[in-house]
Amino acid sequence: MRRSVVEIGEVRKVEVRGLKALYHKTGNPVKEARFLRDVLDRGMSQHDVARELGISQGHISRRLALLERLTPALLRRVEDGEITPGTAYVLSRLSKSAQKAFEDREKVTLKAAEEAVRENVVDARVLALTED
């Protein structure tokens, strides 16, 4: 029984070393998000992955938001380096229909994304008030 525990511990160390090496080779926020999704799909929690990779759980959550909430066109632009990950995360807070307004813009800035989110929040509040 003791031998099995040691072997499992050694396998885990190898997995973690491999995980760290692969993570640092991603070099792209969308590839990073896909890598993190794959690791999480294998049963590790965001907390455990964050601890093993030396990143915050919030960083993982923000990267996953890119995959889960961006339109395919915007995700492609992030992958191509046309939109920064920070700007993309802000855009991910918009509905897919609101995101479409940014798909063909030549330059997408953080300021424009933040303004769109603020406008959406105000529009939603006004709509909620008028429905009462």
Phi, psi and omega in degrees: 000317181300318181299319180298318180297316179297315180298316179297319178299319179293319178298318180298319178298318179296316178300315181295317177299317178296321179299313180297317180296314179295318181301315184285350177267352185298311174063010184208133185299326180285318175297321177300315179297318179294320178299312180297319178299317180298316180296316180294324178294342178273001172112356178278150177275161176302320180300313181294317180297316180301315180298315183293325183267351180073034177235169181276155176296326177298323178299316178298314181300317179294321178295318179295329178299327178300312181292319190275335189237349179275150173293155178304323181294317178291322178299319178298320180292327175293315180298325180278356178084011180279335179233132180288155178300323179296316177295318180298321179298318178297316178299328182294345178279349177273158173295160179300322180293323177289328178295328183303331179296339182262349186298323184256002178294137181296315180233127178248115182258159177298318180301315180296320179295315179296320178297319180296320178294315178301315180297320178297320179295315179297315179301318180294320179293318179297316179299317180296322179291323182284341179280341182285000000 
